[in-house]
Amino acid sequence: MSTAPSNNRLNRQQAESFLSSLSGHYYPNSSREFLSGTNDIQVPFRRIHLSETLHQPTPGVKLPPNEPVDVYDTSSVYGDPDATIDVKAGLKKVRENWIQQRHRESQQNNHGITQLAYARRGIVTPEMEFIALRENMGREHLENPITPEFVRDEVASGRAIIPVNTHHPESEPMIIGRNFLVKVNANIGNSSVSSSIEEEVEKLVWATRWGADTVMDLSTGRNIHQTREWILRNSPVPIGTVPIYQALERVNGIAEDLNWPVFKDVLLEQAEQGVDYFTIHAGVLHDFIKLTAKRVTGIVSRGGSIMAKWCMAHQQESFLYQHFRDICKICAKYDISLSLGDGLRPGSIADANDEAQFAELRVLGELTQIAWEYDVQVMIEGPGHVPMHKIQENMDEQLKHCHGAPFYTLGPLTTDIAPGYDHITSGIGAAMIGAFGCAMLCYVTPKEHLGLPNKEDVKQGMIAYKIAAHAADLAKGHPGAQARDDAMSKARFEFRWEDQFNLALDPVTARSYHDETLPQDSNKTA
Amino acid sequence: MSTAPSNNRLNRQQAESFLSSLSGHYYPNSSREFLSGTNDIQVPFRRIHLSETLHQPTPGVKLPPNEPVDVYDTSSVYGDPDATIDVKAGLKKVRENWIQQRHRESQQNNHGITQLAYARRGIVTPEMEFIALRENMGREHLENPITPEFVRDEVASGRAIIPVNTHHPESEPMIIGRNFLVKVNANIGNSSVSSSIEEEVEKLVWATRWGADTVMDLSTGRNIHQTREWILRNSPVPIGTVPIYQALERVNGIAEDLNWPVFKDVLLEQAEQGVDYFTIHAGVLHDFIKLTAKRVTGIVSRGGSIMAKWCMAHQQESFLYQHFRDICKICAKYDISLSLGDGLRPGSIADANDEAQFAELRVLGELTQIAWEYDVQVMIEGPGHVPMHKIQENMDEQLKHCHGAPFYTLGPLTTDIAPGYDHITSGIGAAMIGAFGCAMLCYVTPKEHLGLPNKEDVKQGMIAYKIAAHAADLAKGHPGAQARDDAMSKARFEFRWEDQFNLALDPVTARSYHDETLPQDSNKTA
């Protein structure tokens, strides 16, 4: 323990150095561009510039240029070479005006302020317009482009959510729904006693650099409030949390001592800070716990086991289930989305698709309809560990019981025999369930089941999941998703190596692998 | 170039050191065991020993021990701590007696010597019995175990092949068919001018350590014959080649100068050496070449482009197609299996499932029936680059047109945007097509499209593909496939860390990831 202070200083210095080095392009041959909507809507994206085709079929006849490829970008100012970053000041509040206007309207007309409330009333919010531009990436000329009205209709029907707390005006709107690009969530967390704002922001920036669409902050420890504040004020992506973790800290880690007033306090605290979605394990009912008795791996969800312990100790129905309408009222006030947790998800291939899992799923469907009564947006969390032939059933059951609410799954891992490579075992399952209609994939890093991920693990997990999400987008036929593949394939056929590197999900690695065996520049053009 | 000689010496020394270090266990807490069949049949496998469950539910009541897990093992003597390895002497000829007996029978009764010929005559060969034991791994008590008679019937119907040249008696029998475990092929190759027996054997051993079921030797250069000899005499797994590569060297790299006599000579040379299966691109017909004109990536198969060039230059039908019956006669004599190459496979998502690909596939179906006339075993090669929603169609078309012959695919890659990670983009496709019934998966390494794989790349490619194959085995419900997953899950639930590491596909990596964050021994038992 004697080395801890100097380690802390070193970590902080490294994070500061990382943040100060952010100015300048990270992705080669790319520029930061904006799609402009009505009023002040500005959607940032990355444009990858390509070189000319070298081999001219007819001498003197110039081929048309290779058009740049525009890509969805979650890095916000952290990927903008012209931006200056001040983590103590936080990000610009891009949604502030829109939120204020909705608050005024809501007070005048006594209606809800959530995106779902607006969508149901037939109103396209600036967030919806932003999202339509962002999902299309300027490819409105394609068949079936995403229109603002389509976004509104998907939100109104509950098939998609826009997780944006009114107290998180820094976030850039994004949408989670099966008729949009498949999204990826990265978990970050800090269980150490001491950290710094620079270290927490570094984790966030790192995850979004590799494409995280949302980030869940699973931090614990006594600085949990401060850590979350640092993250939220500097996050351009929606932030999710599992409030029961903080509630458990309030009662010194003793699950039996949890109760509704403690939990409600935590919800209000996090709501005020600007958390965009809450994972709530309200479907772990007292009667379902016995269904897990014969499992190989029992209850593996942390939230699920906390609630199971509480129910058993009190021989009562879960207070989350009992107070679900109270939870919805809080969410409605801030436009916080609910991510209904799967506390009984399977923790192994052996336990996949069992009655415990599906019993909880049916309750999550009931809770979805209750949340919708309050105009609260809802998504449903899913497993976990599922062999390939049982993945479709997961998606089918979710659609059947949860009334079309978006599905948000961890993996699923398709086998249990490869710890150290669970980004791959689960990337397979994630791609499949994404293609079947799962709206957001929670990433898994190579350290899953083994330890805490470091920066390299976060990167490896994110890349595996961006591959899975993109493979699913292709399979679903999302408008324009194939443009980047086609540009890469053409560059490959024409031996334009620089363009191949620049178009890659990870340009630096692609280039270094090529240079290992063919280092000369001449090998990059022919 | 001045450093080449010392590099060569260094490479050779490293390989020698690798081979000499092979004695002793590589996989921790494992032992080499054998399943005994009739006569001299001895099937090697690896037994992973597990520790006791620590947490006793009732004090004094001992729980039943955790049974060891037996796993299919392709490493042969290279994974046997009691074996001595002499690469100059080569491996023991385990199949020699069986082959001699079949030669005697064949001369007496004037019938074919291939496994297909025997299977059709209702005879279970020692190879078939070996395979039944190997596929079951001692799990004959399970529902639907693999019996020798089932193996025979699958071979007789053409749904499975046993690629074993009578001149490769060192090989341990294995089967490729959709009603068996999904197999993985690793490509190795050497294009440098100078190599050594130790280096070539090292590549082979390295690939089989990570589970390669067959190895394709894609070496080129003037030492091609010697290199192949080294590999074959030391290979316990079937070796495949693409004979057109060597034929092209014979004509100094000028595709137009190829002809049947040159090609036939190469086939005979390789047949005598013991090559177990030949990739032959006999389905690239003259008329099909124009179908590739509008593709984004044209013809990407090397064999395919050689044959296309030949057909265009001569304005004639492919000599491989014209002489296909002659090829079959050679294969029948040595029991060499045919792997009908997909010379027009798509090289990009844009080109997937197009008419060029399927036109060739239909011809491969015709050729399959011709090969079967000669009792020659056949499998069909497949793509390549296919988005997820078009994978099932590939499998369906192959089954429909190729009369049930096993499918053997490269990947397929499900997106083109992640060079550097194509073991993952393709691992997704490989797992899916494996679950749909593809019998063997040709691995892809992280260096695909970028450069030549090194040892670490080979390992990463193999692990991704063992994951894909195993995930597919689970999905297909292969008897006993889930035993390893279940043992892992139980170890995980009981916090038996050592058992988790030992059961992993890559025990060393699993352990090191765990130790990075929790180095103390006490963290491995509770």
Short mmCIF file of N, CA, C and O in Angstrom, two decimals, chain A residues 296-298 348-350 385 388-389 414-421 425 428 431-432 446-447 449-452 454 459-460 463 467 470-471 474-475 482 484-486 488-490 492-493 497 504-506 509-510 513-514 516-517, chain B residues 296-298 348-350 388-389 414-421 425 428 431-432 446-447 449-452 454 459-460 463 467 470-471 474-475 482 484-486 488-490 492-493 497 504-506 509-510 513-514 516-517:
data_model
loop_
_atom_site.label_atom_id
_atom_site.label_comp_id
_atom_site.label_asym_id
_atom_site.label_seq_id
_atom_site.Cartn_x
_atom_site.Cartn_y
_atom_site.Cartn_z
N VAL A 296 -26.79 -24.29 -12.95
CA VAL A 296 -25.37 -24.53 -12.76
C VAL A 296 -24.71 -23.29 -12.15
O VAL A 296 -23.83 -23.39 -11.31
N THR A 297 -25.17 -22.10 -12.58
CA THR A 297 -24.50 -20.87 -12.11
C THR A 297 -25.45 -19.91 -11.38
O THR A 297 -25.13 -18.71 -11.26
N GLY A 298 -26.56 -20.41 -10.86
CA GLY A 298 -27.41 -19.60 -9.99
C GLY A 298 -27.76 -18.24 -10.56
O GLY A 298 -28.14 -18.11 -11.72
N SER A 348 -24.46 -19.07 -17.81
CA SER A 348 -23.73 -20.17 -18.47
C SER A 348 -24.59 -20.73 -19.60
O SER A 348 -25.81 -20.53 -19.63
N ILE A 349 -23.93 -21.42 -20.50
CA ILE A 349 -24.64 -22.11 -21.58
C ILE A 349 -25.70 -23.04 -21.01
O ILE A 349 -26.82 -23.13 -21.51
N ALA A 350 -25.33 -23.71 -19.91
CA ALA A 350 -26.25 -24.69 -19.31
C ALA A 350 -27.57 -24.07 -18.87
O ALA A 350 -28.62 -24.73 -18.90
N HIS A 385 -25.36 -15.49 -21.49
CA HIS A 385 -24.74 -16.71 -22.05
C HIS A 385 -25.84 -17.50 -22.78
O HIS A 385 -26.76 -18.00 -22.13
N MET A 388 -25.76 -20.56 -29.78
CA MET A 388 -26.27 -19.94 -30.99
C MET A 388 -27.71 -20.33 -31.33
O MET A 388 -28.49 -19.50 -31.78
N HIS A 389 -28.05 -21.60 -31.14
CA HIS A 389 -29.38 -22.05 -31.57
C HIS A 389 -30.49 -21.55 -30.66
O HIS A 389 -31.67 -21.74 -30.96
N THR A 414 -21.47 -17.27 -26.68
CA THR A 414 -21.98 -18.48 -27.32
C THR A 414 -21.28 -19.75 -26.86
O THR A 414 -21.65 -20.85 -27.28
N THR A 415 -20.26 -19.61 -26.04
CA THR A 415 -19.63 -20.76 -25.38
C THR A 415 -18.90 -20.26 -24.15
O THR A 415 -18.55 -19.08 -24.06
N ASP A 416 -18.66 -21.18 -23.22
CA ASP A 416 -18.01 -20.80 -21.96
C ASP A 416 -16.56 -21.25 -21.88
O ASP A 416 -15.93 -21.12 -20.83
N ILE A 417 -15.99 -21.79 -22.97
CA ILE A 417 -14.68 -22.44 -22.84
C ILE A 417 -13.50 -21.53 -23.18
O ILE A 417 -12.38 -22.01 -23.24
N ALA A 418 -13.74 -20.25 -23.39
CA ALA A 418 -12.62 -19.42 -23.83
C ALA A 418 -12.44 -18.14 -23.02
O ALA A 418 -12.36 -17.04 -23.58
N PRO A 419 -12.29 -18.24 -21.67
CA PRO A 419 -11.96 -17.02 -20.92
C PRO A 419 -10.67 -16.43 -21.46
O PRO A 419 -9.74 -17.16 -21.79
N GLY A 420 -10.63 -15.11 -21.54
CA GLY A 420 -9.50 -14.42 -22.18
C GLY A 420 -9.87 -13.99 -23.60
O GLY A 420 -9.20 -13.15 -24.19
N TYR A 421 -10.93 -14.61 -24.14
CA TYR A 421 -11.37 -14.31 -25.51
C TYR A 421 -12.90 -14.12 -25.55
O TYR A 421 -13.52 -14.38 -26.58
N THR A 425 -16.15 -14.81 -28.13
CA THR A 425 -17.28 -15.74 -27.90
C THR A 425 -18.60 -14.98 -27.88
O THR A 425 -19.62 -15.48 -28.35
N ILE A 428 -19.76 -13.05 -31.47
CA ILE A 428 -20.56 -13.90 -32.36
C ILE A 428 -22.04 -13.77 -31.99
O ILE A 428 -22.89 -13.52 -32.85
N ALA A 431 -23.45 -10.19 -32.71
CA ALA A 431 -23.76 -9.94 -34.12
C ALA A 431 -25.07 -10.60 -34.50
O ALA A 431 -25.90 -10.01 -35.20
N MET A 432 -25.25 -11.83 -34.02
CA MET A 432 -26.47 -12.56 -34.38
C MET A 432 -27.71 -11.89 -33.81
O MET A 432 -28.70 -11.67 -34.51
N PRO A 446 -11.89 -8.71 -23.24
CA PRO A 446 -11.16 -9.98 -23.08
C PRO A 446 -10.98 -10.37 -21.60
O PRO A 446 -10.73 -11.53 -21.31
N LYS A 447 -11.10 -9.41 -20.70
CA LYS A 447 -10.91 -9.72 -19.27
C LYS A 447 -12.17 -10.25 -18.59
O LYS A 447 -12.13 -10.58 -17.40
N HIS A 449 -14.84 -12.22 -16.76
CA HIS A 449 -14.71 -13.39 -15.89
C HIS A 449 -13.32 -13.52 -15.27
O HIS A 449 -13.08 -14.45 -14.50
N LEU A 450 -12.39 -12.63 -15.62
CA LEU A 450 -11.01 -12.81 -15.14
C LEU A 450 -10.49 -11.64 -14.32
O LEU A 450 -9.76 -11.84 -13.35
N GLY A 451 -10.84 -10.41 -14.70
CA GLY A 451 -10.30 -9.28 -13.97
C GLY A 451 -10.85 -7.98 -14.52
O GLY A 451 -11.75 -7.96 -15.37
N LEU A 452 -10.30 -6.86 -14.05
CA LEU A 452 -10.76 -5.55 -14.48
C LEU A 452 -10.09 -5.16 -15.79
O LEU A 452 -8.87 -5.29 -15.93
N ASN A 454 -8.24 -3.13 -18.66
CA ASN A 454 -7.42 -1.94 -18.80
C ASN A 454 -7.76 -1.25 -20.13
O ASN A 454 -8.71 -1.66 -20.82
N LYS A 459 -10.42 -1.18 -25.56
CA LYS A 459 -10.33 -1.03 -27.02
C LYS A 459 -10.69 -2.33 -27.73
O LYS A 459 -11.46 -2.33 -28.70
N GLN A 460 -10.12 -3.44 -27.28
CA GLN A 460 -10.39 -4.73 -27.93
C GLN A 460 -11.88 -5.08 -27.85
O GLN A 460 -12.47 -5.58 -28.81
N ILE A 463 -13.83 -2.74 -30.29
CA ILE A 463 -13.68 -3.07 -31.71
C ILE A 463 -14.46 -4.34 -32.07
O ILE A 463 -15.15 -4.38 -33.09
N ILE A 467 -17.58 -4.28 -34.75
CA ILE A 467 -17.68 -5.25 -35.84
C ILE A 467 -19.04 -5.95 -35.78
O ILE A 467 -19.74 -6.05 -36.80
N HIS A 470 -21.83 -3.54 -36.76
CA HIS A 470 -21.82 -3.20 -38.18
C HIS A 470 -22.24 -4.40 -39.03
O HIS A 470 -22.99 -4.25 -40.01
N ALA A 471 -21.78 -5.58 -38.66
CA ALA A 471 -22.20 -6.80 -39.38
C ALA A 471 -23.72 -6.92 -39.31
O ALA A 471 -24.38 -7.29 -40.30
N LEU A 474 -25.42 -4.37 -41.63
CA LEU A 474 -25.41 -4.87 -43.01
C LEU A 474 -26.53 -5.89 -43.20
O LEU A 474 -27.27 -5.86 -44.19
N ALA A 475 -26.63 -6.79 -42.24
CA ALA A 475 -27.64 -7.86 -42.35
C ALA A 475 -29.05 -7.29 -42.33
O ALA A 475 -29.95 -7.81 -42.99
N GLN A 482 -23.52 -0.12 -46.01
CA GLN A 482 -22.50 -0.83 -46.79
C GLN A 482 -21.51 0.12 -47.48
O GLN A 482 -20.53 -0.35 -48.08
N ARG A 484 -19.18 2.07 -46.46
CA ARG A 484 -17.80 1.97 -45.99
C ARG A 484 -17.16 0.65 -46.44
O ARG A 484 -15.99 0.62 -46.82
N ASP A 485 -17.91 -0.43 -46.40
CA ASP A 485 -17.40 -1.72 -46.89
C ASP A 485 -17.04 -1.62 -48.37
O ASP A 485 -16.00 -2.12 -48.82
N ASP A 486 -17.93 -0.98 -49.13
CA ASP A 486 -17.71 -0.90 -50.58
C ASP A 486 -16.47 -0.05 -50.90
O ASP A 486 -15.68 -0.39 -51.80
N MET A 488 -13.92 0.34 -48.95
CA MET A 488 -12.77 -0.49 -48.57
C MET A 488 -12.47 -1.52 -49.65
O MET A 488 -11.31 -1.72 -50.04
N SER A 489 -13.50 -2.17 -50.15
CA SER A 489 -13.29 -3.23 -51.14
C SER A 489 -12.69 -2.67 -52.42
O SER A 489 -11.81 -3.29 -53.03
N LYS A 490 -13.17 -1.49 -52.82
CA LYS A 490 -12.63 -0.88 -54.04
C LYS A 490 -11.16 -0.50 -53.81
O LYS A 490 -10.31 -0.75 -54.67
N ARG A 492 -9.14 -1.92 -51.83
CA ARG A 492 -8.39 -3.18 -51.76
C ARG A 492 -8.10 -3.69 -53.18
O ARG A 492 -6.98 -4.10 -53.48
N PHE A 493 -9.13 -3.64 -54.02
CA PHE A 493 -8.96 -4.16 -55.39
C PHE A 493 -7.96 -3.32 -56.17
O PHE A 493 -7.26 -3.81 -57.05
N TRP A 497 -3.40 1.23 -50.53
CA TRP A 497 -3.18 0.81 -49.15
C TRP A 497 -3.52 1.90 -48.15
O TRP A 497 -4.13 1.63 -47.11
N ALA A 504 -10.27 1.77 -42.15
CA ALA A 504 -10.39 0.69 -41.17
C ALA A 504 -10.94 1.19 -39.84
O ALA A 504 -10.76 2.35 -39.48
N LEU A 505 -11.59 0.31 -39.10
CA LEU A 505 -12.04 0.65 -37.75
C LEU A 505 -10.86 1.06 -36.89
O LEU A 505 -11.00 1.90 -36.01
N ASP A 506 -9.71 0.47 -37.13
CA ASP A 506 -8.51 0.77 -36.36
C ASP A 506 -7.34 1.00 -37.33
O ASP A 506 -6.57 0.08 -37.62
N THR A 509 -3.56 0.03 -36.25
CA THR A 509 -3.24 -1.40 -36.24
C THR A 509 -3.15 -1.95 -37.66
O THR A 509 -2.24 -2.72 -37.98
N ALA A 510 -4.08 -1.56 -38.53
CA ALA A 510 -4.05 -2.05 -39.91
C ALA A 510 -2.71 -1.68 -40.56
O ALA A 510 -2.06 -2.51 -41.20
N TYR A 513 0.30 -3.69 -39.03
CA TYR A 513 0.34 -5.09 -39.49
C TYR A 513 0.90 -5.17 -40.91
O TYR A 513 1.64 -6.08 -41.24
N HIS A 514 0.50 -4.21 -41.73
CA HIS A 514 1.01 -4.22 -43.10
C HIS A 514 2.51 -3.94 -43.10
O HIS A 514 3.28 -4.62 -43.79
N GLU A 516 4.67 -4.53 -40.88
CA GLU A 516 5.50 -5.59 -40.31
C GLU A 516 6.14 -6.44 -41.39
O GLU A 516 7.28 -6.87 -41.28
N THR A 517 5.39 -6.72 -42.44
CA THR A 517 5.94 -7.58 -43.49
C THR A 517 6.34 -6.82 -44.74
O THR A 517 7.17 -7.27 -45.50
N VAL B 296 -17.03 -5.61 -57.73
CA VAL B 296 -16.15 -4.62 -57.09
C VAL B 296 -14.74 -5.18 -56.96
O VAL B 296 -13.76 -4.46 -57.14
N THR B 297 -14.64 -6.47 -56.66
CA THR B 297 -13.30 -7.04 -56.41
C THR B 297 -12.94 -8.20 -57.35
O THR B 297 -12.04 -8.99 -57.04
N GLY B 298 -13.60 -8.29 -58.49
CA GLY B 298 -13.18 -9.25 -59.51
C GLY B 298 -13.00 -10.67 -59.00
O GLY B 298 -13.84 -11.19 -58.27
N SER B 348 -15.58 -9.57 -51.52
CA SER B 348 -16.11 -8.42 -50.79
C SER B 348 -17.58 -8.63 -50.49
O SER B 348 -18.25 -9.46 -51.13
N ILE B 349 -18.07 -7.88 -49.52
CA ILE B 349 -19.50 -7.91 -49.20
C ILE B 349 -20.31 -7.59 -50.45
O ILE B 349 -21.35 -8.21 -50.70
N ALA B 350 -19.81 -6.66 -51.24
CA ALA B 350 -20.55 -6.22 -52.43
C ALA B 350 -20.77 -7.36 -53.42
O ALA B 350 -21.79 -7.37 -54.12
N MET B 388 -24.08 -11.36 -43.05
CA MET B 388 -24.76 -12.38 -42.26
C MET B 388 -26.06 -12.89 -42.88
O MET B 388 -26.35 -14.08 -42.81
N HIS B 389 -26.82 -11.99 -43.48
CA HIS B 389 -28.14 -12.42 -43.98
C HIS B 389 -28.03 -13.26 -45.25
O HIS B 389 -29.03 -13.78 -45.72
N THR B 414 -17.88 -11.16 -42.40
CA THR B 414 -19.22 -10.58 -42.41
C THR B 414 -19.20 -9.06 -42.61
O THR B 414 -20.26 -8.44 -42.69
N THR B 415 -18.01 -8.48 -42.65
CA THR B 415 -17.87 -7.07 -43.02
C THR B 415 -16.44 -6.84 -43.50
O THR B 415 -15.54 -7.62 -43.16
N ASP B 416 -16.25 -5.79 -44.27
CA ASP B 416 -14.92 -5.50 -44.83
C ASP B 416 -14.22 -4.33 -44.14
O ASP B 416 -13.16 -3.91 -44.60
N ILE B 417 -14.80 -3.81 -43.07
CA ILE B 417 -14.26 -2.54 -42.54
C ILE B 417 -13.24 -2.72 -41.42
O ILE B 417 -12.83 -1.73 -40.81
N ALA B 418 -12.81 -3.95 -41.13
CA ALA B 418 -11.93 -4.11 -39.97
C ALA B 418 -10.67 -4.91 -40.27
O ALA B 418 -10.37 -5.88 -39.58
N PRO B 419 -9.86 -4.48 -41.28
CA PRO B 419 -8.58 -5.16 -41.46
C PRO B 419 -7.76 -5.06 -40.17
O PRO B 419 -7.77 -4.02 -39.52
N GLY B 420 -7.08 -6.15 -39.83
CA GLY B 420 -6.39 -6.23 -38.54
C GLY B 420 -7.20 -7.05 -37.54
O GLY B 420 -6.66 -7.51 -36.53
N TYR B 421 -8.50 -7.21 -37.84
CA TYR B 421 -9.40 -7.95 -36.96
C TYR B 421 -10.25 -8.93 -37.76
O TYR B 421 -11.36 -9.25 -37.35
N THR B 425 -14.11 -10.61 -37.73
CA THR B 425 -15.18 -10.41 -38.73
C THR B 425 -15.58 -11.74 -39.36
O THR B 425 -16.75 -11.95 -39.68
N ILE B 428 -17.31 -14.63 -36.82
CA ILE B 428 -18.77 -14.54 -36.73
C ILE B 428 -19.41 -15.36 -37.85
O ILE B 428 -20.30 -16.18 -37.62
N ALA B 431 -18.78 -19.22 -37.40
CA ALA B 431 -19.64 -19.85 -36.40
C ALA B 431 -21.03 -20.07 -36.98
O ALA B 431 -21.64 -21.14 -36.80
N MET B 432 -21.52 -19.08 -37.70
CA MET B 432 -22.87 -19.21 -38.26
C MET B 432 -22.96 -20.31 -39.30
O MET B 432 -23.84 -21.16 -39.27
N PRO B 446 -5.41 -12.40 -37.98
CA PRO B 446 -5.54 -10.94 -37.93
C PRO B 446 -4.79 -10.24 -39.07
O PRO B 446 -5.08 -9.09 -39.38
N LYS B 447 -3.84 -10.91 -39.68
CA LYS B 447 -3.06 -10.29 -40.76
C LYS B 447 -3.73 -10.41 -42.13
O LYS B 447 -3.19 -9.90 -43.13
N HIS B 449 -5.38 -9.87 -45.51
CA HIS B 449 -5.42 -8.66 -46.34
C HIS B 449 -4.28 -7.69 -46.07
O HIS B 449 -4.18 -6.66 -46.73
N LEU B 450 -3.43 -7.99 -45.07
CA LEU B 450 -2.40 -7.01 -44.70
C LEU B 450 -0.99 -7.53 -44.83
O LEU B 450 -0.08 -6.79 -45.22
N GLY B 451 -0.76 -8.80 -44.50
CA GLY B 451 0.61 -9.32 -44.55
C GLY B 451 0.64 -10.79 -44.17
O GLY B 451 -0.40 -11.43 -44.01
N LEU B 452 1.86 -11.32 -44.02
CA LEU B 452 2.02 -12.73 -43.69
C LEU B 452 1.90 -12.92 -42.18
O LEU B 452 2.50 -12.19 -41.40
N ASN B 454 2.48 -14.15 -38.47
CA ASN B 454 3.55 -14.71 -37.63
C ASN B 454 2.93 -15.71 -36.65
O ASN B 454 1.73 -16.02 -36.73
N LYS B 459 -1.81 -18.25 -33.86
CA LYS B 459 -2.51 -18.60 -32.61
C LYS B 459 -3.84 -17.86 -32.49
O LYS B 459 -4.87 -18.46 -32.18
N GLN B 460 -3.83 -16.56 -32.75
CA GLN B 460 -5.06 -15.77 -32.63
C GLN B 460 -6.12 -16.26 -33.62
O GLN B 460 -7.30 -16.33 -33.30
N ILE B 463 -7.48 -19.71 -32.36
CA ILE B 463 -8.38 -19.62 -31.20
C ILE B 463 -9.74 -19.07 -31.61
O ILE B 463 -10.78 -19.58 -31.21
N ILE B 467 -13.18 -21.31 -31.27
CA ILE B 467 -14.39 -20.76 -30.64
C ILE B 467 -15.57 -20.91 -31.60
O ILE B 467 -16.64 -21.39 -31.23
N HIS B 470 -16.55 -24.59 -31.99
CA HIS B 470 -17.19 -25.13 -30.79
C HIS B 470 -18.58 -24.53 -30.58
O HIS B 470 -19.53 -25.24 -30.22
N ALA B 471 -18.71 -23.24 -30.83
CA ALA B 471 -20.03 -22.61 -30.73
C ALA B 471 -21.00 -23.30 -31.69
O ALA B 471 -22.17 -23.53 -31.36
N LEU B 474 -22.02 -26.77 -30.33
CA LEU B 474 -23.08 -26.61 -29.32
C LEU B 474 -24.42 -26.41 -30.01
O LEU B 474 -25.43 -27.00 -29.65
N ALA B 475 -24.41 -25.54 -31.02
CA ALA B 475 -25.66 -25.22 -31.72
C ALA B 475 -26.22 -26.44 -32.43
O ALA B 475 -27.43 -26.63 -32.53
N GLN B 482 -21.09 -30.08 -24.94
CA GLN B 482 -21.29 -29.09 -23.87
C GLN B 482 -20.58 -29.46 -22.57
O GLN B 482 -20.57 -28.66 -21.62
N ARG B 484 -17.51 -29.60 -21.67
CA ARG B 484 -16.43 -28.68 -21.26
C ARG B 484 -17.01 -27.35 -20.78
O ARG B 484 -16.53 -26.78 -19.80
N ASP B 485 -18.03 -26.87 -21.47
CA ASP B 485 -18.70 -25.63 -21.03
C ASP B 485 -19.27 -25.80 -19.62
O ASP B 485 -19.14 -24.92 -18.77
N ASP B 486 -19.92 -26.95 -19.41
CA ASP B 486 -20.57 -27.17 -18.11
C ASP B 486 -19.54 -27.28 -16.98
O ASP B 486 -19.75 -26.75 -15.89
N MET B 488 -16.63 -25.85 -17.00
CA MET B 488 -16.15 -24.48 -16.80
C MET B 488 -17.14 -23.68 -15.96
O MET B 488 -16.75 -22.96 -15.03
N SER B 489 -18.41 -23.79 -16.29
CA SER B 489 -19.43 -23.00 -15.58
C SER B 489 -19.49 -23.38 -14.11
O SER B 489 -19.61 -22.52 -13.24
N LYS B 490 -19.39 -24.67 -13.84
CA LYS B 490 -19.43 -25.13 -12.44
C LYS B 490 -18.18 -24.62 -11.69
O LYS B 490 -18.29 -24.13 -10.58
N ARG B 492 -16.56 -21.99 -12.38
CA ARG B 492 -16.73 -20.54 -12.23
C ARG B 492 -17.63 -20.23 -11.04
O ARG B 492 -17.33 -19.36 -10.23
N PHE B 493 -18.73 -20.97 -10.95
CA PHE B 493 -19.70 -20.72 -9.88
C PHE B 493 -19.07 -21.03 -8.52
O PHE B 493 -19.42 -20.41 -7.52
N TRP B 497 -10.57 -21.25 -9.49
CA TRP B 497 -9.86 -20.52 -10.54
C TRP B 497 -8.91 -21.41 -11.33
O TRP B 497 -8.82 -21.32 -12.55
N ALA B 504 -9.69 -23.76 -20.01
CA ALA B 504 -9.79 -22.75 -21.07
C ALA B 504 -9.09 -23.20 -22.35
O ALA B 504 -8.13 -23.99 -22.30
N LEU B 505 -9.53 -22.69 -23.48
CA LEU B 505 -8.85 -22.95 -24.76
C LEU B 505 -7.39 -22.49 -24.68
O LEU B 505 -6.52 -23.07 -25.31
N ASP B 506 -7.15 -21.43 -23.93
CA ASP B 506 -5.80 -20.88 -23.80
C ASP B 506 -5.52 -20.63 -22.31
O ASP B 506 -5.70 -19.51 -21.80
N THR B 509 -3.09 -17.60 -21.17
CA THR B 509 -3.65 -16.25 -21.26
C THR B 509 -4.71 -16.02 -20.19
O THR B 509 -4.74 -14.96 -19.55
N ALA B 510 -5.56 -17.01 -19.97
CA ALA B 510 -6.61 -16.85 -18.95
C ALA B 510 -5.96 -16.57 -17.59
O ALA B 510 -6.37 -15.66 -16.87
N TYR B 513 -4.32 -13.01 -17.45
CA TYR B 513 -5.30 -11.92 -17.32
C TYR B 513 -5.81 -11.83 -15.89
O TYR B 513 -6.02 -10.73 -15.37
N HIS B 514 -6.02 -12.98 -15.29
CA HIS B 514 -6.50 -12.97 -13.91
C HIS B 514 -5.43 -12.39 -12.98
O HIS B 514 -5.72 -11.56 -12.12
N GLU B 516 -3.12 -10.33 -13.60
CA GLU B 516 -2.86 -8.90 -13.77
C GLU B 516 -3.54 -8.06 -12.70
O GLU B 516 -3.01 -7.08 -12.23
N THR B 517 -4.78 -8.45 -12.36
CA THR B 517 -5.50 -7.64 -11.38
C THR B 517 -5.56 -8.30 -10.01
O THR B 517 -5.71 -7.62 -9.01
#
